[in-house]
mmCIF file of C-alpha atoms and ligand atoms in Angstrom:
data_model
loop_
_atom_site.group_PDB
_atom_site.id
_atom_site.type_symbol
_atom_site.label_atom_id
_atom_site.label_comp_id
_atom_site.label_asym_id
_atom_site.label_seq_id
_atom_site.Cartn_x
_atom_site.Cartn_y
_atom_site.Cartn_z
ATOM 1 C CA MET F 207 228.708 71.801 131.280
ATOM 2 C CA PRO F 208 229.342 70.510 134.857
ATOM 3 C CA GLU F 209 229.093 73.127 137.595
ATOM 4 C CA SER F 210 232.672 72.509 138.684
ATOM 5 C CA TRP F 211 233.954 74.161 135.504
ATOM 6 C CA GLN F 212 231.569 77.075 135.997
ATOM 7 C CA GLU F 213 233.001 77.547 139.496
ATOM 8 C CA ARG F 214 236.584 77.075 138.420
ATOM 9 C CA PHE F 215 236.290 79.755 135.735
ATOM 10 C CA ALA F 216 233.804 81.989 137.558
ATOM 11 C CA GLU F 217 235.931 85.074 136.824
ATOM 12 C CA THR F 218 235.384 84.725 133.082
ATOM 13 C CA PRO F 219 231.644 84.006 132.829
ATOM 14 C CA ASP F 220 231.185 85.458 129.348
ATOM 15 C CA VAL F 221 233.557 83.047 127.625
ATOM 16 C CA LEU F 222 231.955 79.931 129.099
ATOM 17 C CA LEU F 223 229.593 77.722 127.190
ATOM 18 C CA GLY F 224 226.552 78.562 129.259
ATOM 19 C CA ALA F 225 222.971 77.624 128.805
ATOM 20 C CA ARG F 226 222.012 80.794 126.983
ATOM 21 C CA ARG F 227 224.960 80.949 124.644
ATOM 22 C CA GLN F 228 225.329 79.296 121.312
ATOM 23 C CA ARG F 229 228.790 78.627 119.952
ATOM 24 C CA THR F 230 230.418 81.765 118.597
ATOM 25 C CA THR F 231 231.060 81.821 114.884
ATOM 26 C CA VAL F 232 233.337 84.642 113.815
ATOM 27 C CA PRO F 233 232.454 86.146 110.440
ATOM 28 C CA VAL F 234 235.436 86.897 108.183
ATOM 29 C CA LEU F 235 234.911 88.089 104.592
ATOM 30 C CA ASP F 236 232.653 85.405 103.035
ATOM 31 C CA PHE F 237 233.146 82.623 105.588
ATOM 32 C CA ALA F 238 233.171 82.051 109.338
ATOM 33 C CA VAL F 239 235.583 80.630 111.902
ATOM 34 C CA GLY F 240 234.007 78.269 114.417
ATOM 35 C CA GLY F 241 231.212 77.037 112.167
ATOM 36 C CA ASP F 242 230.994 73.882 110.082
ATOM 37 C CA GLU F 243 233.934 74.748 107.875
ATOM 38 C CA PHE F 244 237.447 73.858 109.063
ATOM 39 C CA VAL F 245 239.514 76.991 108.411
ATOM 40 C CA THR F 246 243.191 76.852 107.527
ATOM 41 C CA MET F 247 245.295 79.973 108.000
ATOM 42 C CA ALA F 248 248.686 79.678 106.335
ATOM 43 C CA GLY F 249 251.598 81.791 105.206
ATOM 44 C CA PRO F 250 255.070 82.896 106.157
ATOM 45 C CA CYS F 251 256.127 83.809 109.656
ATOM 46 C CA SER F 252 257.127 87.253 108.352
ATOM 47 C CA VAL F 253 256.187 89.182 105.251
ATOM 48 C CA GLU F 254 259.542 89.534 103.481
ATOM 49 C CA THR F 255 259.115 90.424 99.804
ATOM 50 C CA GLU F 256 256.306 90.795 97.302
ATOM 51 C CA ARG F 257 257.437 87.669 95.452
ATOM 52 C CA GLN F 258 257.626 85.586 98.607
ATOM 53 C CA LEU F 259 254.190 86.664 99.815
ATOM 54 C CA MET F 260 252.341 86.431 96.501
ATOM 55 C CA ALA F 261 253.751 83.000 95.655
ATOM 56 C CA THR F 262 252.808 81.727 99.115
ATOM 57 C CA ALA F 263 249.323 83.268 99.004
ATOM 58 C CA HIS F 264 248.492 81.691 95.638
ATOM 59 C CA HIS F 265 249.882 78.368 96.718
ATOM 60 C CA VAL F 266 248.132 78.066 100.081
ATOM 61 C CA ARG F 267 244.876 79.164 98.508
ATOM 62 C CA SER F 268 245.094 76.435 95.883
ATOM 63 C CA ALA F 269 245.652 73.918 98.690
ATOM 64 C CA GLY F 270 242.497 75.023 100.526
ATOM 65 C CA ALA F 271 243.570 77.782 102.936
ATOM 66 C CA ARG F 272 241.085 80.577 103.631
ATOM 67 C CA VAL F 273 243.333 82.998 105.482
ATOM 68 C CA LEU F 274 246.802 84.313 104.690
ATOM 69 C CA ARG F 275 249.038 84.780 107.719
ATOM 70 C CA GLY F 276 252.199 86.860 107.799
ATOM 71 C CA GLY F 277 253.797 89.185 110.328
ATOM 72 C CA ALA F 278 254.493 92.785 109.412
ATOM 73 C CA PHE F 279 255.303 93.704 113.013
ATOM 74 C CA LYS F 280 257.437 90.943 114.516
ATOM 75 C CA PRO F 281 257.970 90.304 118.222
ATOM 76 C CA ARG F 282 261.598 89.108 118.080
ATOM 77 C CA SER F 283 263.499 88.031 121.144
ATOM 78 C CA SER F 284 266.655 89.708 119.809
ATOM 79 C CA PRO F 285 266.790 93.387 118.815
ATOM 80 C CA TYR F 286 269.376 92.468 116.166
ATOM 81 C CA THR F 287 267.072 90.254 114.098
ATOM 82 C CA PHE F 288 264.506 91.271 111.456
ATOM 83 C CA GLN F 289 261.688 93.264 113.063
ATOM 84 C CA GLY F 290 259.197 93.197 110.183
ATOM 85 C CA LEU F 291 258.394 95.455 107.240
ATOM 86 C CA GLY F 292 255.744 97.437 109.133
ATOM 87 C CA ARG F 293 253.352 99.400 106.942
ATOM 88 C CA GLU F 294 254.912 98.048 103.729
ATOM 89 C CA GLY F 295 254.215 94.516 104.958
ATOM 90 C CA LEU F 296 250.577 95.421 105.599
ATOM 91 C CA ARG F 297 250.307 96.867 102.100
ATOM 92 C CA LEU F 298 251.656 93.627 100.608
ATOM 93 C CA LEU F 299 249.189 91.569 102.658
ATOM 94 C CA ALA F 300 246.287 93.681 101.401
ATOM 95 C CA ALA F 301 247.538 93.300 97.821
ATOM 96 C CA ALA F 302 247.676 89.512 98.292
ATOM 97 C CA ARG F 303 244.085 89.559 99.567
ATOM 98 C CA GLU F 304 243.091 91.541 96.507
ATOM 99 C CA GLU F 305 244.714 88.993 94.200
ATOM 100 C CA THR F 306 243.632 85.779 95.904
ATOM 101 C CA GLY F 307 240.491 86.486 97.920
ATOM 102 C CA LEU F 308 242.198 85.167 101.054
ATOM 103 C CA ALA F 309 241.464 86.986 104.306
ATOM 104 C CA VAL F 310 244.461 88.417 106.176
ATOM 105 C CA VAL F 311 245.564 87.761 109.755
ATOM 106 C CA THR F 312 248.543 89.690 111.059
ATOM 107 C CA GLU F 313 249.944 90.592 114.447
ATOM 108 C CA VAL F 314 249.513 93.917 116.154
ATOM 109 C CA MET F 315 252.108 94.492 118.875
ATOM 110 C CA SER F 316 251.363 97.957 120.076
ATOM 111 C CA GLU F 317 248.279 99.850 121.094
ATOM 112 C CA CYS F 318 249.408 102.766 118.880
ATOM 113 C CA ASP F 319 249.466 100.521 115.799
ATOM 114 C CA VAL F 320 245.918 99.192 116.222
ATOM 115 C CA PRO F 321 244.223 101.700 113.853
ATOM 116 C CA LEU F 322 246.870 101.094 111.155
ATOM 117 C CA VAL F 323 246.821 97.292 111.372
ATOM 118 C CA ALA F 324 243.015 97.226 111.596
ATOM 119 C CA GLU F 325 242.851 99.215 108.363
ATOM 120 C CA TYR F 326 244.620 96.387 106.475
ATOM 121 C CA ALA F 327 243.868 93.166 108.381
ATOM 122 C CA ASP F 328 240.682 91.113 108.512
ATOM 123 C CA ILE F 329 241.770 89.491 111.784
ATOM 124 C CA LEU F 330 244.128 91.052 114.346
ATOM 125 C CA GLN F 331 246.585 88.612 115.872
ATOM 126 C CA ILE F 332 247.595 89.123 119.479
ATOM 127 C CA GLY F 333 250.875 87.263 119.892
ATOM 128 C CA SER F 334 251.899 85.031 122.776
ATOM 129 C CA ARG F 335 254.201 87.670 124.162
ATOM 130 C CA SER F 336 251.326 90.172 124.250
ATOM 131 C CA MET F 337 248.538 87.996 125.630
ATOM 132 C CA GLU F 338 248.557 89.826 128.937
ATOM 133 C CA ASN F 339 249.052 93.335 127.534
ATOM 134 C CA PHE F 340 245.623 94.484 128.624
ATOM 135 C CA THR F 341 245.811 97.979 127.130
ATOM 136 C CA LEU F 342 246.643 96.374 123.766
ATOM 137 C CA LEU F 343 243.753 93.917 124.203
ATOM 138 C CA GLU F 344 241.347 96.758 124.939
ATOM 139 C CA ALA F 345 242.480 98.813 121.949
ATOM 140 C CA ALA F 346 242.350 95.775 119.646
ATOM 141 C CA ALA F 347 238.881 94.874 120.934
ATOM 142 C CA ARG F 348 237.589 98.367 120.273
ATOM 143 C CA SER F 349 238.809 98.287 116.665
ATOM 144 C CA GLY F 350 235.868 95.969 115.998
ATOM 145 C CA ARG F 351 238.042 93.514 114.036
ATOM 146 C CA PRO F 352 237.960 89.815 114.951
ATOM 147 C CA ILE F 353 240.847 88.901 117.252
ATOM 148 C CA LEU F 354 243.070 85.806 117.086
ATOM 149 C CA LEU F 355 244.277 85.527 120.668
ATOM 150 C CA LYS F 356 247.376 83.378 121.030
ATOM 151 C CA ARG F 357 247.990 81.669 124.345
ATOM 152 C CA GLY F 358 250.980 83.078 126.194
ATOM 153 C CA MET F 359 253.873 80.660 126.433
ATOM 154 C CA VAL F 360 253.560 80.501 130.212
ATOM 155 C CA ALA F 361 249.821 81.183 130.403
ATOM 156 C CA THR F 362 247.369 78.765 131.987
ATOM 157 C CA ILE F 363 244.008 78.075 130.391
ATOM 158 C CA GLY F 364 242.551 80.382 133.062
ATOM 159 C CA ASP F 365 244.948 83.188 132.045
ATOM 160 C CA LEU F 366 243.977 82.757 128.381
ATOM 161 C CA LEU F 367 240.296 82.963 129.294
ATOM 162 C CA GLN F 368 240.941 86.117 131.360
ATOM 163 C CA SER F 369 242.395 87.793 128.268
ATOM 164 C CA ALA F 370 239.476 86.621 126.130
ATOM 165 C CA GLN F 371 237.100 87.992 128.759
ATOM 166 C CA VAL F 372 238.822 91.408 128.538
ATOM 167 C CA ILE F 373 238.138 91.494 124.781
ATOM 168 C CA LEU F 374 234.500 90.456 125.203
ATOM 169 C CA SER F 375 234.053 92.998 128.016
ATOM 170 C CA ASN F 376 235.268 95.701 125.651
ATOM 171 C CA GLY F 377 232.394 95.001 123.309
ATOM 172 C CA ASN F 378 234.036 92.641 120.822
ATOM 173 C CA PRO F 379 232.452 89.167 120.673
ATOM 174 C CA ASN F 380 234.655 87.912 117.816
ATOM 175 C CA VAL F 381 237.459 86.166 119.638
ATOM 176 C CA ILE F 382 239.329 83.148 118.247
ATOM 177 C CA LEU F 383 241.543 81.310 120.743
ATOM 178 C CA CYS F 384 244.852 79.849 119.584
ATOM 179 C CA GLU F 385 246.925 77.105 121.235
ATOM 180 C CA ARG F 386 250.561 77.433 120.080
ATOM 181 C CA GLY F 387 252.443 75.394 122.630
ATOM 182 C CA ILE F 388 253.570 76.267 126.134
ATOM 183 C CA ARG F 389 256.874 76.144 127.995
ATOM 184 C CA THR F 390 257.404 73.111 130.165
ATOM 185 C CA PHE F 391 260.426 71.237 131.526
ATOM 186 C CA GLU F 392 260.578 69.397 128.191
ATOM 187 C CA MET F 393 263.058 71.370 126.141
ATOM 188 C CA THR F 394 263.600 69.034 123.175
ATOM 189 C CA LEU F 395 261.007 70.786 121.048
ATOM 190 C CA ARG F 396 260.400 74.517 120.902
ATOM 191 C CA ASN F 397 257.265 74.202 123.059
ATOM 192 C CA THR F 398 254.902 71.553 124.425
ATOM 193 C CA PHE F 399 251.729 71.322 122.370
ATOM 194 C CA ASP F 400 248.766 71.287 124.763
ATOM 195 C CA ALA F 401 246.258 69.137 122.895
ATOM 196 C CA ALA F 402 244.266 68.547 126.079
ATOM 197 C CA GLY F 403 244.033 72.328 126.379
ATOM 198 C CA ILE F 404 242.319 72.436 122.985
ATOM 199 C CA ALA F 405 239.863 69.738 124.035
ATOM 200 C CA LEU F 406 239.193 71.571 127.307
ATOM 201 C CA LEU F 407 238.681 74.938 125.598
ATOM 202 C CA LYS F 408 236.192 73.348 123.190
ATOM 203 C CA HIS F 409 234.466 71.718 126.160
ATOM 204 C CA ILE F 410 234.060 74.800 128.341
ATOM 205 C CA THR F 411 233.984 77.831 126.026
ATOM 206 C CA HIS F 412 231.772 78.878 123.132
ATOM 207 C CA LEU F 413 234.726 80.437 121.273
ATOM 208 C CA PRO F 414 236.435 78.965 118.205
ATOM 209 C CA VAL F 415 239.834 77.381 118.831
ATOM 210 C CA ILE F 416 242.700 77.283 116.342
ATOM 211 C CA ALA F 417 245.768 75.050 116.628
ATOM 212 C CA ASP F 418 249.221 76.371 115.688
ATOM 213 C CA PRO F 419 251.402 73.294 115.170
ATOM 214 C CA SER F 420 254.312 75.362 113.792
ATOM 215 C CA HIS F 421 255.223 77.335 116.917
ATOM 216 C CA ALA F 422 254.326 74.344 119.094
ATOM 217 C CA ALA F 423 256.779 72.016 117.331
ATOM 218 C CA GLY F 424 259.512 74.342 116.139
ATOM 219 C CA HIS F 425 260.555 71.658 113.610
ATOM 220 C CA ARG F 426 258.842 71.278 110.260
ATOM 221 C CA GLU F 427 258.881 67.480 110.241
ATOM 222 C CA LEU F 428 256.575 67.394 113.272
ATOM 223 C CA VAL F 429 254.066 69.964 112.011
ATOM 224 C CA PRO F 430 251.767 67.513 110.120
ATOM 225 C CA ALA F 431 251.471 65.208 113.161
ATOM 226 C CA LEU F 432 250.638 68.075 115.507
ATOM 227 C CA ALA F 433 248.136 69.424 112.970
ATOM 228 C CA ARG F 434 246.397 66.030 112.958
ATOM 229 C CA ILE F 435 246.344 65.985 116.753
ATOM 230 C CA GLY F 436 244.874 69.488 116.755
ATOM 231 C CA VAL F 437 242.059 68.418 114.442
ATOM 232 C CA ALA F 438 241.388 65.300 116.517
ATOM 233 C CA ALA F 439 241.308 67.394 119.718
ATOM 234 C CA GLY F 440 238.487 69.456 118.247
ATOM 235 C CA ALA F 441 240.193 72.539 116.785
ATOM 236 C CA ASP F 442 238.155 74.653 114.367
ATOM 237 C CA GLY F 443 241.159 75.393 112.208
ATOM 238 C CA LEU F 444 244.912 75.677 111.898
ATOM 239 C CA LEU F 445 247.539 78.407 111.783
ATOM 240 C CA VAL F 446 250.553 77.084 109.849
ATOM 241 C CA GLU F 447 253.792 78.649 108.663
ATOM 242 C CA VAL F 448 254.566 78.096 104.975
ATOM 243 C CA HIS F 449 257.456 79.562 102.967
ATOM 244 C CA PRO F 450 258.607 79.077 99.351
ATOM 245 C CA GLU F 451 262.163 78.432 100.581
ATOM 246 C CA PRO F 452 262.089 77.732 104.327
ATOM 247 C CA ASN F 453 265.865 77.552 104.561
ATOM 248 C CA LYS F 454 266.083 81.160 103.422
ATOM 249 C CA ALA F 455 263.262 82.489 105.629
ATOM 250 C CA TRP F 456 264.020 85.624 107.618
ATOM 251 C CA SER F 457 262.275 84.128 110.681
ATOM 252 C CA ASP F 458 261.090 80.692 111.846
ATOM 253 C CA GLY F 459 262.422 78.868 108.756
ATOM 254 C CA GLU F 460 263.108 75.653 110.664
ATOM 255 C CA GLN F 461 259.410 75.232 111.460
ATOM 256 C CA SER F 462 258.025 76.449 108.101
ATOM 257 C CA LEU F 463 256.703 73.975 105.525
ATOM 258 C CA ASP F 464 257.620 74.318 101.862
ATOM 259 C CA PHE F 465 254.823 74.151 99.293
ATOM 260 C CA ALA F 466 255.070 70.393 98.695
ATOM 261 C CA GLU F 467 255.077 69.701 102.427
ATOM 262 C CA PHE F 468 252.042 71.921 102.908
ATOM 263 C CA ASP F 469 250.174 70.125 100.105
ATOM 264 C CA SER F 470 250.922 66.750 101.533
ATOM 265 C CA MET F 471 249.884 67.845 105.037
ATOM 266 C CA MET F 472 246.578 69.201 103.716
ATOM 267 C CA ALA F 473 245.897 65.999 101.768
ATOM 268 C CA ALA F 474 246.689 63.836 104.799
ATOM 269 C CA LEU F 475 244.393 65.944 106.996
ATOM 270 C CA LYS F 476 241.336 65.479 104.784
ATOM 271 C CA PRO F 477 240.013 62.272 106.383
ATOM 272 C CA TRP F 478 240.578 63.723 109.864
ATOM 273 C CA ILE F 479 238.668 66.852 108.968
ATOM 274 C CA ALA F 480 235.869 64.727 107.514
ATOM 275 C CA LEU F 481 235.622 62.822 110.801
ATOM 276 C CA ARG F 482 235.366 66.071 112.706
ATOM 277 C CA GLU F 483 232.344 67.106 110.669
ATOM 278 C CA ALA F 484 230.224 64.269 112.035
ATOM 279 C CA PRO F 485 228.973 65.373 115.490
ATOM 280 C CA THR F 486 229.796 63.023 118.363
ATOM 281 C CA GLU F 487 227.049 61.573 120.594
ATOM 282 C CA GLU F 488 228.146 64.013 123.306
ATOM 283 C CA GLU F 489 227.810 66.981 120.925
ATOM 284 C CA LYS F 490 224.381 65.813 119.778
ATOM 285 C CA LEU F 491 223.287 65.597 123.416
ATOM 286 C CA GLU F 492 224.777 69.030 124.150
ATOM 287 C CA GLU F 493 222.896 70.549 121.184
ATOM 288 C CA HIS F 494 219.724 68.828 122.349
ATOM 289 C CA GLU F 495 220.127 70.221 125.874
ATOM 290 C CA LEU F 496 220.852 73.715 124.550
ATOM 291 C CA ALA F 497 217.785 73.604 122.320
ATOM 292 C CA GLY F 498 215.674 72.565 125.325
ATOM 293 C CA LEU F 499 217.030 75.382 127.465
ATOM 294 C CA ARG F 500 216.472 77.916 124.693
ATOM 295 C CA LEU F 501 212.877 76.745 124.414
ATOM 296 C CA VAL F 502 212.376 77.173 128.173
ATOM 297 C CA GLU F 503 213.870 80.689 127.912
ATOM 298 C CA ALA F 504 211.611 81.520 124.963
ATOM 299 C CA VAL F 505 208.359 80.569 126.686
ATOM 300 C CA ARG F 506 209.278 82.356 129.928
HETATM 301 C C1 PEP T 795 253.802 84.109 114.918
HETATM 302 O O1 PEP T 795 252.628 83.730 114.722
HETATM 303 O O2 PEP T 795 254.645 84.237 114.014
HETATM 304 C C2 PEP T 795 254.234 84.359 116.303
HETATM 305 C C3 PEP T 795 255.157 85.276 116.595
HETATM 306 O O3 PEP T 795 253.622 83.550 117.180
HETATM 307 P P1 PEP T 795 253.662 83.507 118.796
HETATM 308 O O4 PEP T 795 253.151 84.823 119.251
HETATM 309 O O5 PEP T 795 252.726 82.372 119.092
HETATM 310 O O6 PEP T 795 255.075 83.215 119.200
HETATM 311 MN MN1 MN T 796 256.629 82.642 113.536
#
């Protein structure tokens, strides 16, 4: 990695792809995020009912997902909208894991809820609105669970790396970064999907990066295109909202895919994912350089 990036992100040395660090692969149940396998995380925005969650879990699993997403604690902009099922939602997520073998990712919003959420979830999600809640980050880090860290909607890449650094500094190496769109002057879509940000994160950090095309687009018809762009930019996986009946969803229905739409997106992504599996010349060179440096370290 050029020295200019090292200097630019000097405050977050532990997240950078340095000479002595291999890429981080985050172990989850019987697979890993950030390794050779492209990992799809899919499910409803919110856990609503047992029927809704179970049907979605079985469906996304059959289409190739590895992780079930679903919020039990929801950060809603309005206090008058659905706030999540809380503990009951966590219980349903764990039951879905039991039935399907999918791992569970779910958001934790408060430091006090970390022990409870960590008891049920395989991956703790830190939402956009919480990315800079450093006491929450510290508590989540200390739970020992892998962390899916979503980029704040007005956070720079540097800000995101600062938050990742806080987690690593609190003894938890298992951080997964997530690009979910940022606020810009362009207001037509919900957010602006920062594909270059994904490419940059893959270029300068050793952490896995997940693309969330659902929150980036805000409209279901654009989700497959943004997913494709995420894969092409180098993402290690996707976080996608799927609902049996998006028009009846209690949150984020307009950006949720129905089952048929999810299937067709997954089928269309296959060739793109296959392309990603072949290392580029640059990656081969990078691996070669890393191997050389490790050898020098070893004989020292
Ligand atoms: C979500 O994943 O449902 C969510 C609330 O995402 P974000 O924090 O990115 O808005
Ligand atoms: Mn959502």
